[in-house]
């Protein structure tokens, strides 16, 4: 019987493979396949807090999938988006620009600004202007082609455009890994490089872990519900305020997910596996401030627990 694999395209699984410091060799190999930056930058990659800074209460919340700082201070954001959401290009620009503005405080010199790079992976066609699966955007003059600055760069990787036949590039291999579903596909990809082999092994381990499977399942359900609500708003012809609503939904989505999906997942972990509330909160990345609410919910459900 063939092994069942979780999808590496899943937001949660993607982060667990590429956003874990134990797998920095996997992350490095992937980044090298995408970016054209000095090899020295990869000598020190630091995975940092993905929450973008907020300077006043009216600022929009920004949470990246994976945020990395290189040896010389280049900020890299990696995003993976499976479902086509409205205003995706605008969201990309917002997140990329936010990585610039968060680098300096009032009174500091603009010379402190370091390059920022966004890598956006989509499972649908985002760039309809061409058939390339990898596009790189910077600030250029459209008449002369002269570059205004290299401080900002956006890379789009579209899985929907990946050719069926490999083009002998490392990037093709990594995107093929993300697209793979069956055991034989993963086995073939694993032969391409030591880092891809490790990525497949990590995925295999995650796919056998009951807690990880439960977390991935709950996240997928929450995403389906969210996408359905957005699609329903569009299908019903509600246009006024829809953009603002989506923006707020993105900001509030985390809080909503915590209140509904994440807490539900945590309660299942405590009830099914008998692990402590503290351990379960760490597993799902839940803030300590929700502990009292969770304990009250466990008591209401009659579930025995260890704090």
PDB file of C-alpha atoms in Angstrom:
ATOM      1  CA  UNK A   1       0.000   0.000   0.000  1.00  0.00           C
ATOM      2  CA  UNK A   2       1.349   3.420  -0.927  1.00  0.00           C
ATOM      3  CA  UNK A   3       1.976   6.026   1.759  1.00  0.00           C
ATOM      4  CA  UNK A   4      -0.423   8.919   2.291  1.00  0.00           C
ATOM      5  CA  UNK A   5       1.264  12.320   2.141  1.00  0.00           C
ATOM      6  CA  UNK A   6      -0.048  15.627   3.413  1.00  0.00           C
ATOM      7  CA  UNK A   7       0.059  18.361   0.792  1.00  0.00           C
ATOM      8  CA  UNK A   8       3.240  20.457   0.965  1.00  0.00           C
ATOM      9  CA  UNK A   9       1.117  23.267  -0.520  1.00  0.00           C
ATOM     10  CA  UNK A  10      -0.848  23.454   2.725  1.00  0.00           C
ATOM     11  CA  UNK A  11       0.001  26.698   4.512  1.00  0.00           C
ATOM     12  CA  UNK A  12       0.705  24.840   7.763  1.00  0.00           C
ATOM     13  CA  UNK A  13       2.802  22.071   6.209  1.00  0.00           C
ATOM     14  CA  UNK A  14       4.717  24.535   4.029  1.00  0.00           C
ATOM     15  CA  UNK A  15       5.703  26.495   7.149  1.00  0.00           C
ATOM     16  CA  UNK A  16       6.686  23.333   9.009  1.00  0.00           C
ATOM     17  CA  UNK A  17       9.021  22.302   6.185  1.00  0.00           C
ATOM     18  CA  UNK A  18      10.530  25.613   5.086  1.00  0.00           C
ATOM     19  CA  UNK A  19      10.035  27.723   8.222  1.00  0.00           C
ATOM     20  CA  UNK A  20      11.754  25.423  10.721  1.00  0.00           C
ATOM     21  CA  UNK A  21      15.300  26.413  11.694  1.00  0.00           C
ATOM     22  CA  UNK A  22      16.232  22.719  11.739  1.00  0.00           C
ATOM     23  CA  UNK A  23      15.567  22.704   8.001  1.00  0.00           C
ATOM     24  CA  UNK A  24      17.597  25.782   7.078  1.00  0.00           C
ATOM     25  CA  UNK A  25      19.417  23.730   4.407  1.00  0.00           C
ATOM     26  CA  UNK A  26      16.059  23.074   2.714  1.00  0.00           C
ATOM     27  CA  UNK A  27      15.155  26.768   2.903  1.00  0.00           C
ATOM     28  CA  UNK A  28      18.566  27.794   1.560  1.00  0.00           C
ATOM     29  CA  UNK A  29      18.376  25.454  -1.429  1.00  0.00           C
ATOM     30  CA  UNK A  30      14.892  26.691  -2.276  1.00  0.00           C
ATOM     31  CA  UNK A  31      15.892  30.371  -2.043  1.00  0.00           C
ATOM     32  CA  UNK A  32      18.954  29.773  -4.233  1.00  0.00           C
ATOM     33  CA  UNK A  33      16.699  28.314  -6.915  1.00  0.00           C
ATOM     34  CA  UNK A  34      14.563  31.478  -6.957  1.00  0.00           C
ATOM     35  CA  UNK A  35      16.780  34.465  -6.204  1.00  0.00           C
ATOM     36  CA  UNK A  36      19.764  36.122  -7.806  1.00  0.00           C
ATOM     37  CA  UNK A  37      21.569  37.480  -4.756  1.00  0.00           C
ATOM     38  CA  UNK A  38      25.129  37.122  -3.476  1.00  0.00           C
ATOM     39  CA  UNK A  39      26.030  33.660  -2.226  1.00  0.00           C
ATOM     40  CA  UNK A  40      27.343  35.319   0.938  1.00  0.00           C
ATOM     41  CA  UNK A  41      23.789  36.201   1.987  1.00  0.00           C
ATOM     42  CA  UNK A  42      23.022  32.515   2.578  1.00  0.00           C
ATOM     43  CA  UNK A  43      25.819  32.094   5.117  1.00  0.00           C
ATOM     44  CA  UNK A  44      23.408  33.282   7.806  1.00  0.00           C
ATOM     45  CA  UNK A  45      19.643  32.978   7.399  1.00  0.00           C
ATOM     46  CA  UNK A  46      17.503  33.937  10.363  1.00  0.00           C
ATOM     47  CA  UNK A  47      13.824  33.007  10.458  1.00  0.00           C
ATOM     48  CA  UNK A  48      12.092  35.808  12.366  1.00  0.00           C
ATOM     49  CA  UNK A  49       8.669  36.801  13.718  1.00  0.00           C
ATOM     50  CA  UNK A  50       6.333  36.979  10.679  1.00  0.00           C
ATOM     51  CA  UNK A  51       4.189  39.756  12.200  1.00  0.00           C
ATOM     52  CA  UNK A  52       4.877  43.098  10.540  1.00  0.00           C
ATOM     53  CA  UNK A  53       5.254  46.052  12.898  1.00  0.00           C
ATOM     54  CA  UNK A  54       2.277  48.265  13.730  1.00  0.00           C
ATOM     55  CA  UNK A  55       3.015  51.882  14.627  1.00  0.00           C
ATOM     56  CA  UNK A  56      -0.505  53.109  15.420  1.00  0.00           C
ATOM     57  CA  UNK A  57      -3.935  51.528  16.025  1.00  0.00           C
ATOM     58  CA  UNK A  58      -5.113  52.357  12.501  1.00  0.00           C
ATOM     59  CA  UNK A  59      -2.286  50.458  10.815  1.00  0.00           C
ATOM     60  CA  UNK A  60      -3.268  47.325   8.933  1.00  0.00           C
ATOM     61  CA  UNK A  61      -2.112  44.040  10.423  1.00  0.00           C
ATOM     62  CA  UNK A  62       0.345  42.115   8.285  1.00  0.00           C
ATOM     63  CA  UNK A  63       1.304  38.504   8.930  1.00  0.00           C
ATOM     64  CA  UNK A  64       3.706  36.834   6.527  1.00  0.00           C
ATOM     65  CA  UNK A  65       3.999  33.079   6.016  1.00  0.00           C
ATOM     66  CA  UNK A  66       7.769  32.932   6.427  1.00  0.00           C
ATOM     67  CA  UNK A  67      10.046  35.923   7.023  1.00  0.00           C
ATOM     68  CA  UNK A  68      13.819  35.626   6.719  1.00  0.00           C
ATOM     69  CA  UNK A  69      16.717  38.006   7.320  1.00  0.00           C
ATOM     70  CA  UNK A  70      19.954  37.245   5.442  1.00  0.00           C
ATOM     71  CA  UNK A  71      23.536  37.792   6.585  1.00  0.00           C
ATOM     72  CA  UNK A  72      23.638  41.421   5.401  1.00  0.00           C
ATOM     73  CA  UNK A  73      20.081  42.340   6.339  1.00  0.00           C
ATOM     74  CA  UNK A  74      18.012  41.542   3.243  1.00  0.00           C
ATOM     75  CA  UNK A  75      14.410  40.823   4.279  1.00  0.00           C
ATOM     76  CA  UNK A  76      12.705  37.959   2.429  1.00  0.00           C
ATOM     77  CA  UNK A  77       9.024  37.089   2.661  1.00  0.00           C
ATOM     78  CA  UNK A  78       7.718  33.770   1.328  1.00  0.00           C
ATOM     79  CA  UNK A  79       3.963  33.488   0.807  1.00  0.00           C
ATOM     80  CA  UNK A  80       1.975  30.538  -0.481  1.00  0.00           C
ATOM     81  CA  UNK A  81      -1.602  31.062  -1.676  1.00  0.00           C
ATOM     82  CA  UNK A  82      -3.677  28.119  -2.855  1.00  0.00           C
ATOM     83  CA  UNK A  83      -6.996  29.868  -3.464  1.00  0.00           C
ATOM     84  CA  UNK A  84      -7.413  32.894  -5.699  1.00  0.00           C
ATOM     85  CA  UNK A  85      -8.298  35.775  -3.391  1.00  0.00           C
ATOM     86  CA  UNK A  86      -9.323  39.281  -4.508  1.00  0.00           C
ATOM     87  CA  UNK A  87      -6.695  42.040  -4.698  1.00  0.00           C
ATOM     88  CA  UNK A  88      -3.793  39.605  -4.414  1.00  0.00           C
ATOM     89  CA  UNK A  89      -1.409  41.890  -6.281  1.00  0.00           C
ATOM     90  CA  UNK A  90      -2.300  44.772  -3.979  1.00  0.00           C
ATOM     91  CA  UNK A  91      -1.748  42.576  -0.937  1.00  0.00           C
ATOM     92  CA  UNK A  92       1.697  41.621  -2.215  1.00  0.00           C
ATOM     93  CA  UNK A  93       2.637  45.278  -2.694  1.00  0.00           C
ATOM     94  CA  UNK A  94       1.332  46.124   0.780  1.00  0.00           C
ATOM     95  CA  UNK A  95       3.339  43.400   2.516  1.00  0.00           C
ATOM     96  CA  UNK A  96       6.497  44.176   0.544  1.00  0.00           C
ATOM     97  CA  UNK A  97       6.237  47.910   1.233  1.00  0.00           C
ATOM     98  CA  UNK A  98       5.563  47.231   4.906  1.00  0.00           C
ATOM     99  CA  UNK A  99       8.855  45.354   5.144  1.00  0.00           C
ATOM    100  CA  UNK A 100      10.577  48.547   4.020  1.00  0.00           C
ATOM    101  CA  UNK A 101       8.793  50.982   6.323  1.00  0.00           C
ATOM    102  CA  UNK A 102       9.289  48.798   9.403  1.00  0.00           C
ATOM    103  CA  UNK A 103      13.073  49.040   9.000  1.00  0.00           C
ATOM    104  CA  UNK A 104      13.378  52.676  10.121  1.00  0.00           C
ATOM    105  CA  UNK A 105      11.929  54.695  12.979  1.00  0.00           C
ATOM    106  CA  UNK A 106      11.372  58.441  13.270  1.00  0.00           C
ATOM    107  CA  UNK A 107      14.638  60.349  12.983  1.00  0.00           C
ATOM    108  CA  UNK A 108      16.594  57.489  11.451  1.00  0.00           C
ATOM    109  CA  UNK A 109      18.370  57.779   8.111  1.00  0.00           C
ATOM    110  CA  UNK A 110      16.912  56.276   4.951  1.00  0.00           C
ATOM    111  CA  UNK A 111      20.362  54.813   4.335  1.00  0.00           C
ATOM    112  CA  UNK A 112      19.425  52.161   6.906  1.00  0.00           C
ATOM    113  CA  UNK A 113      16.943  50.641   4.463  1.00  0.00           C
ATOM    114  CA  UNK A 114      17.948  47.183   3.250  1.00  0.00           C
ATOM    115  CA  UNK A 115      16.598  45.326   0.256  1.00  0.00           C
ATOM    116  CA  UNK A 116      13.266  43.529   0.625  1.00  0.00           C
ATOM    117  CA  UNK A 117      12.171  40.570  -1.486  1.00  0.00           C
ATOM    118  CA  UNK A 118       8.771  38.898  -1.682  1.00  0.00           C
ATOM    119  CA  UNK A 119       8.371  35.385  -3.053  1.00  0.00           C
ATOM    120  CA  UNK A 120       4.727  34.612  -3.769  1.00  0.00           C
ATOM    121  CA  UNK A 121       3.733  31.050  -4.672  1.00  0.00           C
ATOM    122  CA  UNK A 122       0.240  30.580  -6.080  1.00  0.00           C
ATOM    123  CA  UNK A 123      -1.654  27.466  -7.131  1.00  0.00           C
ATOM    124  CA  UNK A 124      -3.534  29.487  -9.728  1.00  0.00           C
ATOM    125  CA  UNK A 125      -2.623  31.890 -12.511  1.00  0.00           C
ATOM    126  CA  UNK A 126      -1.780  35.274 -11.018  1.00  0.00           C
ATOM    127  CA  UNK A 127       0.160  36.783 -13.921  1.00  0.00           C
ATOM    128  CA  UNK A 128      -1.978  36.499 -17.031  1.00  0.00           C
ATOM    129  CA  UNK A 129       0.313  38.663 -19.140  1.00  0.00           C
ATOM    130  CA  UNK A 130       2.687  35.780 -19.958  1.00  0.00           C
ATOM    131  CA  UNK A 131       3.145  32.024 -19.645  1.00  0.00           C
ATOM    132  CA  UNK A 132       6.298  32.085 -17.485  1.00  0.00           C
ATOM    133  CA  UNK A 133       5.954  30.325 -14.152  1.00  0.00           C
ATOM    134  CA  UNK A 134       8.587  32.587 -12.560  1.00  0.00           C
ATOM    135  CA  UNK A 135       8.364  36.363 -12.918  1.00  0.00           C
ATOM    136  CA  UNK A 136      10.573  38.944 -11.193  1.00  0.00           C
ATOM    137  CA  UNK A 137       9.385  42.519 -10.730  1.00  0.00           C
ATOM    138  CA  UNK A 138      11.384  45.611  -9.713  1.00  0.00           C
ATOM    139  CA  UNK A 139      11.004  49.386 -10.181  1.00  0.00           C
ATOM    140  CA  UNK A 140      11.909  50.232 -13.771  1.00  0.00           C
ATOM    141  CA  UNK A 141      11.199  53.053 -16.212  1.00  0.00           C
ATOM    142  CA  UNK A 142       8.958  51.463 -18.838  1.00  0.00           C
ATOM    143  CA  UNK A 143      10.437  53.539 -21.684  1.00  0.00           C
ATOM    144  CA  UNK A 144      14.177  53.238 -21.059  1.00  0.00           C
ATOM    145  CA  UNK A 145      14.334  50.127 -18.914  1.00  0.00           C
ATOM    146  CA  UNK A 146      16.517  51.943 -16.368  1.00  0.00           C
ATOM    147  CA  UNK A 147      16.164  50.727 -12.808  1.00  0.00           C
ATOM    148  CA  UNK A 148      15.026  53.274 -10.224  1.00  0.00           C
ATOM    149  CA  UNK A 149      16.258  51.190  -7.265  1.00  0.00           C
ATOM    150  CA  UNK A 150      16.860  47.542  -6.436  1.00  0.00           C
ATOM    151  CA  UNK A 151      15.589  47.934  -2.867  1.00  0.00           C
ATOM    152  CA  UNK A 152      12.304  46.225  -3.724  1.00  0.00           C
ATOM    153  CA  UNK A 153      11.744  42.954  -5.580  1.00  0.00           C
ATOM    154  CA  UNK A 154       8.715  40.715  -6.058  1.00  0.00           C
ATOM    155  CA  UNK A 155       8.980  37.145  -7.383  1.00  0.00           C
ATOM    156  CA  UNK A 156       5.867  35.264  -8.459  1.00  0.00           C
ATOM    157  CA  UNK A 157       5.902  31.471  -8.764  1.00  0.00           C
ATOM    158  CA  UNK A 158       2.788  29.965 -10.323  1.00  0.00           C
ATOM    159  CA  UNK A 159       2.299  26.239  -9.885  1.00  0.00           C
ATOM    160  CA  UNK A 160      -0.495  26.286 -12.456  1.00  0.00           C
ATOM    161  CA  UNK A 161       2.023  27.246 -15.168  1.00  0.00           C
ATOM    162  CA  UNK A 162       4.678  24.655 -14.314  1.00  0.00           C
ATOM    163  CA  UNK A 163       5.431  22.586 -17.442  1.00  0.00           C
ATOM    164  CA  UNK A 164       4.753  18.878 -17.126  1.00  0.00           C
ATOM    165  CA  UNK A 165       8.225  18.105 -18.456  1.00  0.00           C
ATOM    166  CA  UNK A 166      11.118  19.332 -16.333  1.00  0.00           C
ATOM    167  CA  UNK A 167      13.275  22.129 -17.693  1.00  0.00           C
ATOM    168  CA  UNK A 168      16.395  20.949 -15.797  1.00  0.00           C
ATOM    169  CA  UNK A 169      16.250  23.870 -13.344  1.00  0.00           C
ATOM    170  CA  UNK A 170      16.369  23.530  -9.562  1.00  0.00           C
ATOM    171  CA  UNK A 171      13.329  25.779  -9.319  1.00  0.00           C
ATOM    172  CA  UNK A 172      11.266  23.366 -11.454  1.00  0.00           C
ATOM    173  CA  UNK A 173      12.203  20.583  -9.027  1.00  0.00           C
ATOM    174  CA  UNK A 174      11.097  22.561  -5.972  1.00  0.00           C
ATOM    175  CA  UNK A 175       7.781  23.563  -7.506  1.00  0.00           C
ATOM    176  CA  UNK A 176       7.233  19.981  -8.677  1.00  0.00           C
ATOM    177  CA  UNK A 177       7.745  18.932  -5.045  1.00  0.00           C
ATOM    178  CA  UNK A 178       5.025  21.357  -3.953  1.00  0.00           C
ATOM    179  CA  UNK A 179       2.665  20.037  -6.656  1.00  0.00           C
ATOM    180  CA  UNK A 180       3.280  16.350  -5.959  1.00  0.00           C
ATOM    181  CA  UNK A 181       0.521  14.215  -4.442  1.00  0.00           C
ATOM    182  CA  UNK A 182       1.471  10.557  -4.843  1.00  0.00           C
ATOM    183  CA  UNK A 183       4.247   8.544  -3.240  1.00  0.00           C
ATOM    184  CA  UNK A 184       5.921   7.751  -6.559  1.00  0.00           C
ATOM    185  CA  UNK A 185       6.030  11.466  -7.434  1.00  0.00           C
ATOM    186  CA  UNK A 186       7.738  12.311  -4.156  1.00  0.00           C
ATOM    187  CA  UNK A 187      10.208   9.445  -4.601  1.00  0.00           C
ATOM    188  CA  UNK A 188      11.237  10.756  -8.012  1.00  0.00           C
ATOM    189  CA  UNK A 189      11.671  14.319  -6.710  1.00  0.00           C
ATOM    190  CA  UNK A 190      13.698  13.066  -3.732  1.00  0.00           C
ATOM    191  CA  UNK A 191      16.376  11.834  -6.137  1.00  0.00           C
ATOM    192  CA  UNK A 192      17.027  15.322  -7.516  1.00  0.00           C
ATOM    193  CA  UNK A 193      19.135  16.674  -4.621  1.00  0.00           C
ATOM    194  CA  UNK A 194      20.012  15.995  -0.955  1.00  0.00           C
ATOM    195  CA  UNK A 195      17.856  18.957   0.118  1.00  0.00           C
ATOM    196  CA  UNK A 196      14.828  17.736  -1.835  1.00  0.00           C
ATOM    197  CA  UNK A 197      15.342  14.284  -0.383  1.00  0.00           C
ATOM    198  CA  UNK A 198      15.325  15.793   3.104  1.00  0.00           C
ATOM    199  CA  UNK A 199      12.201  17.815   2.302  1.00  0.00           C
ATOM    200  CA  UNK A 200      10.394  14.639   1.215  1.00  0.00           C
ATOM    201  CA  UNK A 201      11.565  12.847   4.391  1.00  0.00           C
ATOM    202  CA  UNK A 202      10.329  15.711   6.580  1.00  0.00           C
ATOM    203  CA  UNK A 203       6.988  15.651   4.768  1.00  0.00           C
ATOM    204  CA  UNK A 204       6.733  11.880   5.250  1.00  0.00           C
ATOM    205  CA  UNK A 205       7.314  12.281   8.996  1.00  0.00           C
ATOM    206  CA  UNK A 206       4.733  15.047   9.274  1.00  0.00           C
ATOM    207  CA  UNK A 207       2.254  12.955   7.317  1.00  0.00           C
ATOM    208  CA  UNK A 208       2.513  10.159   9.896  1.00  0.00           C
ATOM    209  CA  UNK A 209       1.989  12.455  12.887  1.00  0.00           C
ATOM    210  CA  UNK A 210      -1.621  12.408  14.099  1.00  0.00           C
ATOM    211  CA  UNK A 211      -1.467  15.864  15.695  1.00  0.00           C
ATOM    212  CA  UNK A 212      -0.080  17.423  12.517  1.00  0.00           C
ATOM    213  CA  UNK A 213      -2.752  15.738  10.396  1.00  0.00           C
ATOM    214  CA  UNK A 214      -5.440  17.064  12.717  1.00  0.00           C
ATOM    215  CA  UNK A 215      -4.018  20.594  12.588  1.00  0.00           C
ATOM    216  CA  UNK A 216      -3.795  20.486   8.791  1.00  0.00           C
ATOM    217  CA  UNK A 217      -7.367  19.209   8.517  1.00  0.00           C
ATOM    218  CA  UNK A 218      -8.758  21.933  10.796  1.00  0.00           C
ATOM    219  CA  UNK A 219      -6.829  24.637   8.956  1.00  0.00           C
ATOM    220  CA  UNK A 220      -8.168  23.412   5.617  1.00  0.00           C
ATOM    221  CA  UNK A 221     -11.741  23.496   6.945  1.00  0.00           C
ATOM    222  CA  UNK A 222     -11.277  27.042   8.252  1.00  0.00           C
ATOM    223  CA  UNK A 223      -9.843  28.145   4.889  1.00  0.00           C
ATOM    224  CA  UNK A 224     -12.747  26.589   2.976  1.00  0.00           C
ATOM    225  CA  UNK A 225     -15.251  28.375   5.229  1.00  0.00           C
ATOM    226  CA  UNK A 226     -13.458  31.696   4.806  1.00  0.00           C
ATOM    227  CA  UNK A 227     -13.218  31.383   1.019  1.00  0.00           C
ATOM    228  CA  UNK A 228     -16.878  30.383   0.796  1.00  0.00           C
ATOM    229  CA  UNK A 229     -17.940  33.472   2.737  1.00  0.00           C
ATOM    230  CA  UNK A 230     -15.922  35.769   0.465  1.00  0.00           C
ATOM    231  CA  UNK A 231     -17.215  34.071  -2.705  1.00  0.00           C
ATOM    232  CA  UNK A 232     -20.769  34.278  -1.391  1.00  0.00           C
ATOM    233  CA  UNK A 233     -20.442  38.013  -0.916  1.00  0.00           C
ATOM    234  CA  UNK A 234     -19.299  38.452  -4.517  1.00  0.00           C
ATOM    235  CA  UNK A 235     -21.893  36.074  -5.965  1.00  0.00           C
ATOM    236  CA  UNK A 236     -24.675  37.945  -4.202  1.00  0.00           C
ATOM    237  CA  UNK A 237     -23.576  41.183  -5.843  1.00  0.00           C
ATOM    238  CA  UNK A 238     -22.453  42.927  -2.664  1.00  0.00           C
ATOM    239  CA  UNK A 239     -19.827  45.289  -3.974  1.00  0.00           C
ATOM    240  CA  UNK A 240     -20.056  48.336  -1.747  1.00  0.00           C
ATOM    241  CA  UNK A 241     -17.463  48.036   0.974  1.00  0.00           C
ATOM    242  CA  UNK A 242     -16.361  44.582  -0.199  1.00  0.00           C
ATOM    243  CA  UNK A 243     -12.733  45.602  -0.598  1.00  0.00           C
ATOM    244  CA  UNK A 244     -12.627  47.141   2.850  1.00  0.00           C
ATOM    245  CA  UNK A 245     -14.404  44.085   4.205  1.00  0.00           C
ATOM    246  CA  UNK A 246     -11.851  41.749   2.674  1.00  0.00           C
ATOM    247  CA  UNK A 247      -8.989  43.833   4.043  1.00  0.00           C
ATOM    248  CA  UNK A 248     -10.544  43.769   7.493  1.00  0.00           C
ATOM    249  CA  UNK A 249     -11.241  40.074   7.079  1.00  0.00           C
ATOM    250  CA  UNK A 250      -7.568  39.452   6.427  1.00  0.00           C
ATOM    251  CA  UNK A 251      -6.702  41.443   9.546  1.00  0.00           C
ATOM    252  CA  UNK A 252      -9.374  39.837  11.693  1.00  0.00           C
ATOM    253  CA  UNK A 253      -8.950  36.374  10.185  1.00  0.00           C
ATOM    254  CA  UNK A 254      -6.245  35.417  12.613  1.00  0.00           C
ATOM    255  CA  UNK A 255      -8.367  36.399  15.603  1.00  0.00           C
ATOM    256  CA  UNK A 256     -11.393  34.621  14.137  1.00  0.00           C
ATOM    257  CA  UNK A 257      -9.319  31.529  13.472  1.00  0.00           C
ATOM    258  CA  UNK A 258      -8.045  31.550  17.035  1.00  0.00           C
ATOM    259  CA  UNK A 259     -11.543  31.877  18.452  1.00  0.00           C
ATOM    260  CA  UNK A 260     -13.020  29.176  16.251  1.00  0.00           C
ATOM    261  CA  UNK A 261     -10.692  26.882  14.338  1.00  0.00           C
ATOM    262  CA  UNK A 262      -7.542  27.012  16.445  1.00  0.00           C
ATOM    263  CA  UNK A 263      -9.285  26.657  19.810  1.00  0.00           C
ATOM    264  CA  UNK A 264     -11.386  23.800  18.414  1.00  0.00           C
ATOM    265  CA  UNK A 265      -8.200  22.091  17.241  1.00  0.00           C
ATOM    266  CA  UNK A 266      -6.526  22.629  20.614  1.00  0.00           C
ATOM    267  CA  UNK A 267      -9.479  21.116  22.490  1.00  0.00           C
ATOM    268  CA  UNK A 268      -9.304  18.057  20.227  1.00  0.00           C
ATOM    269  CA  UNK A 269      -5.589  17.707  20.965  1.00  0.00           C
ATOM    270  CA  UNK A 270      -6.149  17.895  24.727  1.00  0.00           C
ATOM    271  CA  UNK A 271      -9.135  15.545  24.685  1.00  0.00           C
ATOM    272  CA  UNK A 272      -7.779  12.951  22.239  1.00  0.00           C
ATOM    273  CA  UNK A 273      -4.114  12.802  23.200  1.00  0.00           C
ATOM    274  CA  UNK A 274      -4.237  13.818  26.869  1.00  0.00           C
ATOM    275  CA  UNK A 275      -1.502  16.407  26.436  1.00  0.00           C
ATOM    276  CA  UNK A 276      -1.358  19.488  28.661  1.00  0.00           C
ATOM    277  CA  UNK A 277      -3.055  22.752  27.759  1.00  0.00           C
ATOM    278  CA  UNK A 278       0.346  24.456  27.720  1.00  0.00           C
ATOM    279  CA  UNK A 279       1.798  21.893  25.309  1.00  0.00           C
ATOM    280  CA  UNK A 280      -1.257  22.078  23.039  1.00  0.00           C
ATOM    281  CA  UNK A 281      -1.063  25.875  22.966  1.00  0.00           C
ATOM    282  CA  UNK A 282       2.559  25.651  21.873  1.00  0.00           C
ATOM    283  CA  UNK A 283       1.630  23.141  19.151  1.00  0.00           C
ATOM    284  CA  UNK A 284      -0.961  25.449  17.606  1.00  0.00           C
ATOM    285  CA  UNK A 285       0.965  28.673  18.257  1.00  0.00           C
ATOM    286  CA  UNK A 286      -1.728  30.114  20.536  1.00  0.00           C
ATOM    287  CA  UNK A 287      -1.073  33.163  22.720  1.00  0.00           C
ATOM    288  CA  UNK A 288      -1.044  32.701  26.516  1.00  0.00           C
ATOM    289  CA  UNK A 289      -3.871  35.240  26.890  1.00  0.00           C
ATOM    290  CA  UNK A 290      -6.363  32.630  25.594  1.00  0.00           C
ATOM    291  CA  UNK A 291      -5.524  30.059  28.284  1.00  0.00           C
ATOM    292  CA  UNK A 292      -8.363  30.996  30.664  1.00  0.00           C
ATOM    293  CA  UNK A 293     -10.915  30.920  27.836  1.00  0.00           C
ATOM    294  CA  UNK A 294      -9.681  27.476  26.741  1.00  0.00           C
ATOM    295  CA  UNK A 295      -9.812  26.056  30.272  1.00  0.00           C
ATOM    296  CA  UNK A 296     -13.368  27.351  30.686  1.00  0.00           C
ATOM    297  CA  UNK A 297     -14.349  25.676  27.408  1.00  0.00           C
ATOM    298  CA  UNK A 298     -12.731  22.392  28.475  1.00  0.00           C
ATOM    299  CA  UNK A 299     -14.641  22.520  31.775  1.00  0.00           C
ATOM    300  CA  UNK A 300     -17.907  23.256  29.976  1.00  0.00           C
ATOM    301  CA  UNK A 301     -17.351  20.206  27.763  1.00  0.00           C
ATOM    302  CA  UNK A 302     -16.407  18.018  30.722  1.00  0.00           C
ATOM    303  CA  UNK A 303     -12.978  17.251  29.281  1.00  0.00           C
ATOM    304  CA  UNK A 304     -10.266  16.321  31.754  1.00  0.00           C
ATOM    305  CA  UNK A 305      -7.078  18.300  31.256  1.00  0.00           C
ATOM    306  CA  UNK A 306      -3.643  19.081  32.605  1.00  0.00           C
ATOM    307  CA  UNK A 307      -2.688  22.741  32.759  1.00  0.00           C
TER     308      UNK A 307
END
